[in-house]
Structures are given as structure tokens and as C-alpha cells.
Amino acid sequence: MKTHTRHTRRWPASVAVIAVLILQLLVPTQVNALPRWLMPTLGLLLLIPLIWMNPFHLRRDEPWLRWVALVLVAVLVAVNAYYLAGMIFFLNHGDANQGAVLVKSALLIWVTNVVAFALWLWEIDRGGPFARAPEHEREAERADLLFPQMTVDLDGWKGWLPGFTDYLYVSFTNATAFSPTDTMPLTARTKTLMGIESAIALLTVAVIAARAINVL
């Protein structure tokens, strides 16, 4: 039995979170009244136990670890919503001619949005990565997402399971097209999450980034 399978890799999700936390240091002060170090520090404190217990692959299944992961995602989404609100406030009450500030902030909000919801989908689909892995004892729930690989009868795709990169792609295309593309949401919670992600991306791109480009 293979233990180092693609769908049990922890490190791609950890790298994505670290990259987003580093980007938080670049958020313009015009839209962020919080100390620059607060979000990266809080995110790292939540990420450390996840990396410590499962540094590269998912081997130790502890219920509290999943709650830590979900709290980390919730923090990312909440802070990103705060930045979005700060952007809208700045647009209406600040110097709207500072197009560089608006473009930079919009880009950071959009990237964080994609990564945060990719993590969220990765953590909830069929009960999480441990439940999806057949080598683990946790019983998987019904599928939240229908990947195209799950519907084909082709050699090499039998028993296929998604990894974090697959959820990142789903999140990216959902934030780009503002709707599902090749992977369909099946459950109400997944449709709700993807709808919220699309709304944040649409508001960021259509209202803020478009205004920023217009004033450049």
C-alpha cells in the first residue's frame, strides 16, 4: 500500500498558506488599520501545529487538528473581508486617484480569496483529506464536489482522489469565471461557499480593480 500518495500531501496547502501570510505584509496601510504583523503572526500560530503533526504527508488524524485548520481558514476569510471593506471605504472616502494602492490591494484580496476557499473546499469535501484517503480509518462522507475524473471510465483514473492542487484549481476558476467550470458543486454548503467566493471576487474585480484601472 502506498502511503506517499498525491491526495495525502500536506505541504502544498502549507506552502499556499505561508505565501498568503507573506502577502499580508504588503497590504497598503490605507486599507488596513491593523498592525502589519498581526495577521501573519496569527496565521503562523495556527499553521505551526498542522505542520508539526503532518509536515509533508497526512499521517496523524487528530480531530482537533481539523478544527485548527478550519479556524485558520475562517481567519483568512474574515481578515480578507475586512480588507475588502477597507478597500470600499478607501474608495468612497479616501483619495480615489491612488490607483496603485487600489490595484495592489485588489490583487492581494483576490489571491487570498482563492487560497482561502481552496483550503476550505479541501477541508470539507467528503469529510476532509483523512476521510477521503482509503488507507485511513475515518469513514468518508458523501462527495461535495464532482470532479470530471470521477465520471470517466478510463485506464489510469480508477480510484482517483483529488489533492490540494485540484481544489486550488477549482477555487481559481470559480474566482475567475464567477461560476463552476469543470467541477460541479453537489451539496448546499459547497454551493454556498463557491457563491461567496464568486461574490468576493466579482466585487473586487468589477468594482475596485475596474475603478483603479480607470484612474491610473
Coordinates of C-alpha atoms in Angstrom, one line a residue:
M1 CA 0.0 0.0 0.0
K2 CA 1.3 3.4 -0.9
T3 CA 1.5 5.9 1.9
H4 CA 3.0 8.8 0.0
T5 CA 0.1 9.2 -2.4
R6 CA -0.7 12.5 -4.1
H7 CA -4.0 13.1 -2.2
T8 CA -2.4 12.9 1.2
R9 CA 0.3 15.6 0.6
R10 CA 0.2 18.3 3.3
W11 CA 2.9 20.5 2.0
P12 CA 1.2 22.2 -1.0
A13 CA -1.5 23.5 1.4
S14 CA 1.1 24.7 3.9
V15 CA 3.1 26.5 1.2
A16 CA 0.0 28.2 -0.1
V17 CA -0.9 29.5 3.4
I18 CA 2.6 30.7 4.0
A19 CA 2.6 32.5 0.7
V20 CA -0.7 34.3 1.5
L21 CA 0.6 35.2 5.0
I22 CA 3.7 36.8 3.5
L23 CA 1.5 38.7 1.1
Q24 CA -0.4 40.2 4.1
L25 CA 2.7 42.2 4.9
L26 CA 2.2 44.0 1.6
V27 CA -1.3 45.2 2.2
P28 CA -1.3 49.0 1.9
T29 CA -1.9 50.8 5.2
Q30 CA -4.7 52.8 3.6
V31 CA -6.9 49.8 3.7
N32 CA -5.5 48.1 6.8
A33 CA -5.7 49.8 10.2
L34 CA -4.4 46.7 12.0
P35 CA -0.7 46.2 12.7
R36 CA 1.1 44.6 9.7
W37 CA 2.5 41.7 11.8
L38 CA -0.9 40.7 13.3
M39 CA -2.3 38.6 10.5
P40 CA 0.9 36.7 9.6
T41 CA 1.6 36.0 13.3
L42 CA -1.9 34.7 13.9
G43 CA -1.8 32.6 10.8
L44 CA 1.6 31.1 11.6
L45 CA 0.4 30.2 15.2
L46 CA -2.5 28.3 13.7
L47 CA -0.3 26.7 11.0
I48 CA 2.5 25.5 13.2
P49 CA 0.6 22.6 14.8
L50 CA -0.6 21.5 11.4
I51 CA 2.9 21.4 10.0
W52 CA 4.3 19.9 13.2
M53 CA 1.9 16.9 13.3
N54 CA 1.8 16.4 9.5
P55 CA 4.8 18.2 7.9
F56 CA 4.7 16.7 4.4
H57 CA 2.0 14.0 4.3
L58 CA -1.2 13.4 6.3
R59 CA -0.4 10.6 8.7
R60 CA -1.7 11.6 12.1
D61 CA -5.5 12.1 12.2
E62 CA -6.5 14.1 15.2
P63 CA -9.9 15.7 15.4
W64 CA -8.5 18.9 17.0
L65 CA -6.2 19.4 14.1
R66 CA -9.1 19.7 11.7
W67 CA -10.7 22.3 13.9
V68 CA -7.4 24.2 13.9
A69 CA -7.4 24.0 10.1
L70 CA -10.9 25.3 9.9
V71 CA -10.2 28.1 12.3
L72 CA -7.2 29.1 10.1
V73 CA -9.4 29.2 7.1
A74 CA -12.1 31.2 8.9
V75 CA -9.4 33.7 10.0
L76 CA -8.1 34.1 6.4
V77 CA -11.7 34.7 5.1
A78 CA -12.6 37.1 7.9
V79 CA -9.4 39.2 7.5
N80 CA -9.8 39.2 3.8
A81 CA -13.4 40.5 4.2
Y82 CA -12.0 43.2 6.5
Y83 CA -9.5 44.2 3.8
L84 CA -12.3 44.3 1.2
A85 CA -14.4 46.6 3.5
G86 CA -11.3 48.8 3.9
M87 CA -10.9 49.0 0.2
I88 CA -14.5 50.1 -0.3
F89 CA -14.2 52.6 2.4
F90 CA -11.0 54.0 0.9
L91 CA -12.6 54.2 -2.5
N92 CA -15.5 56.2 -1.2
H93 CA -13.7 58.4 1.4
G94 CA -10.0 58.4 0.5
D95 CA -8.0 59.6 -2.4
A96 CA -9.5 57.6 -5.2
N97 CA -6.7 58.8 -7.6
Q98 CA -4.2 56.5 -5.8
G99 CA -4.7 53.8 -8.4
A100 CA -1.6 51.9 -7.5
V101 CA -3.0 51.4 -3.9
L102 CA -6.3 50.1 -5.3
V103 CA -4.7 47.7 -7.8
K104 CA -2.2 46.3 -5.2
S105 CA -5.0 45.8 -2.6
A106 CA -7.4 44.2 -5.1
L107 CA -4.7 41.8 -6.2
L108 CA -3.9 40.7 -2.6
I109 CA -7.5 40.3 -1.7
W110 CA -8.2 38.2 -4.8
V111 CA -5.2 35.9 -4.3
T112 CA -6.1 35.4 -0.6
N113 CA -9.7 34.7 -1.6
V114 CA -8.6 31.9 -4.0
V115 CA -6.3 30.3 -1.5
A116 CA -8.6 30.5 1.5
F117 CA -11.6 28.9 -0.3
A118 CA -9.3 26.3 -1.8
L119 CA -8.3 25.3 1.7
W120 CA -12.0 25.4 2.8
L121 CA -13.0 23.0 0.0
W122 CA -10.1 20.8 0.7
E123 CA -11.0 20.5 4.4
I124 CA -14.8 19.8 3.9
D125 CA -15.1 17.7 0.8
R126 CA -16.2 14.2 1.9
G127 CA -15.2 15.0 5.5
G128 CA -11.7 16.2 4.8
P129 CA -8.5 14.7 3.4
F130 CA -8.2 12.0 6.0
A131 CA -11.7 10.8 5.4
R132 CA -11.1 10.7 1.6
A133 CA -7.9 8.6 1.9
P134 CA -8.8 4.9 1.7
E135 CA -5.7 4.0 3.8
H136 CA -7.2 5.8 6.8
E137 CA -9.9 4.5 9.1
R138 CA -12.3 7.5 9.0
E139 CA -15.4 6.9 7.0
A140 CA -15.8 9.4 4.1
E141 CA -19.0 11.4 3.8
R142 CA -20.9 12.0 0.5
A143 CA -19.0 13.9 -2.1
D144 CA -19.3 17.7 -2.0
L145 CA -17.7 18.2 -5.5
L146 CA -18.0 16.2 -8.7
F147 CA -14.6 16.2 -10.4
P148 CA -14.5 15.1 -14.1
Q149 CA -12.1 12.3 -13.2
M150 CA -14.8 10.7 -11.0
T151 CA -17.1 10.4 -14.0
V152 CA -14.8 8.8 -16.6
D153 CA -14.1 5.1 -17.2
L154 CA -10.5 5.4 -18.5
D155 CA -7.4 3.5 -17.7
G156 CA -5.2 5.2 -15.1
W157 CA -8.1 7.1 -13.5
K158 CA -9.8 4.3 -11.5
G159 CA -9.7 5.1 -7.7
W160 CA -8.5 8.7 -8.4
L161 CA -8.6 11.1 -5.5
P162 CA -8.2 14.8 -5.6
G163 CA -5.2 16.6 -4.0
F164 CA -4.9 20.2 -2.8
T165 CA -3.8 21.3 -6.3
D166 CA -7.2 20.2 -7.6
Y167 CA -9.1 22.2 -5.1
L168 CA -6.8 25.2 -5.7
Y169 CA -7.7 24.9 -9.4
V170 CA -11.4 24.7 -8.6
S171 CA -11.2 27.8 -6.4
F172 CA -9.1 29.7 -9.1
T173 CA -11.6 29.0 -11.9
N174 CA -14.5 29.8 -9.7
A175 CA -13.0 33.2 -8.8
T176 CA -12.1 33.8 -12.4
A177 CA -15.3 32.8 -14.1
F178 CA -17.6 33.6 -11.1
S179 CA -19.2 30.2 -11.6
P180 CA -18.2 26.5 -11.6
T181 CA -16.3 25.3 -14.7
D182 CA -15.3 21.6 -15.0
T183 CA -16.0 20.6 -11.3
M184 CA -19.6 20.9 -10.1
P185 CA -20.7 21.6 -6.5
L186 CA -23.1 18.9 -5.2
T187 CA -24.0 20.0 -1.7
A188 CA -25.7 23.1 -0.4
R189 CA -22.7 24.0 1.8
T190 CA -20.3 23.8 -1.2
K191 CA -22.6 25.9 -3.4
T192 CA -22.8 28.5 -0.6
L193 CA -19.0 28.6 -0.3
M194 CA -18.5 28.9 -4.0
G195 CA -21.2 31.6 -4.2
I196 CA -19.5 33.6 -1.5
E197 CA -16.1 33.3 -3.2
S198 CA -17.5 34.4 -6.5
A199 CA -19.2 37.4 -4.9
I200 CA -16.0 38.5 -3.2
A201 CA -14.0 38.0 -6.5
L202 CA -16.7 39.9 -8.5
L203 CA -16.8 42.8 -6.1
T204 CA -13.0 43.0 -6.0
V205 CA -12.5 42.9 -9.8
A206 CA -15.6 44.7 -11.1
V207 CA -15.9 47.5 -8.5
I208 CA -12.5 48.1 -7.1
A209 CA -10.0 47.0 -9.7
A210 CA -12.0 48.5 -12.6
R211 CA -12.1 51.8 -10.7
A212 CA -8.4 51.6 -10.1
I213 CA -7.6 51.0 -13.7
N214 CA -9.8 53.9 -14.7
V215 CA -8.0 56.4 -12.5
L216 CA -4.5 55.2 -13.5

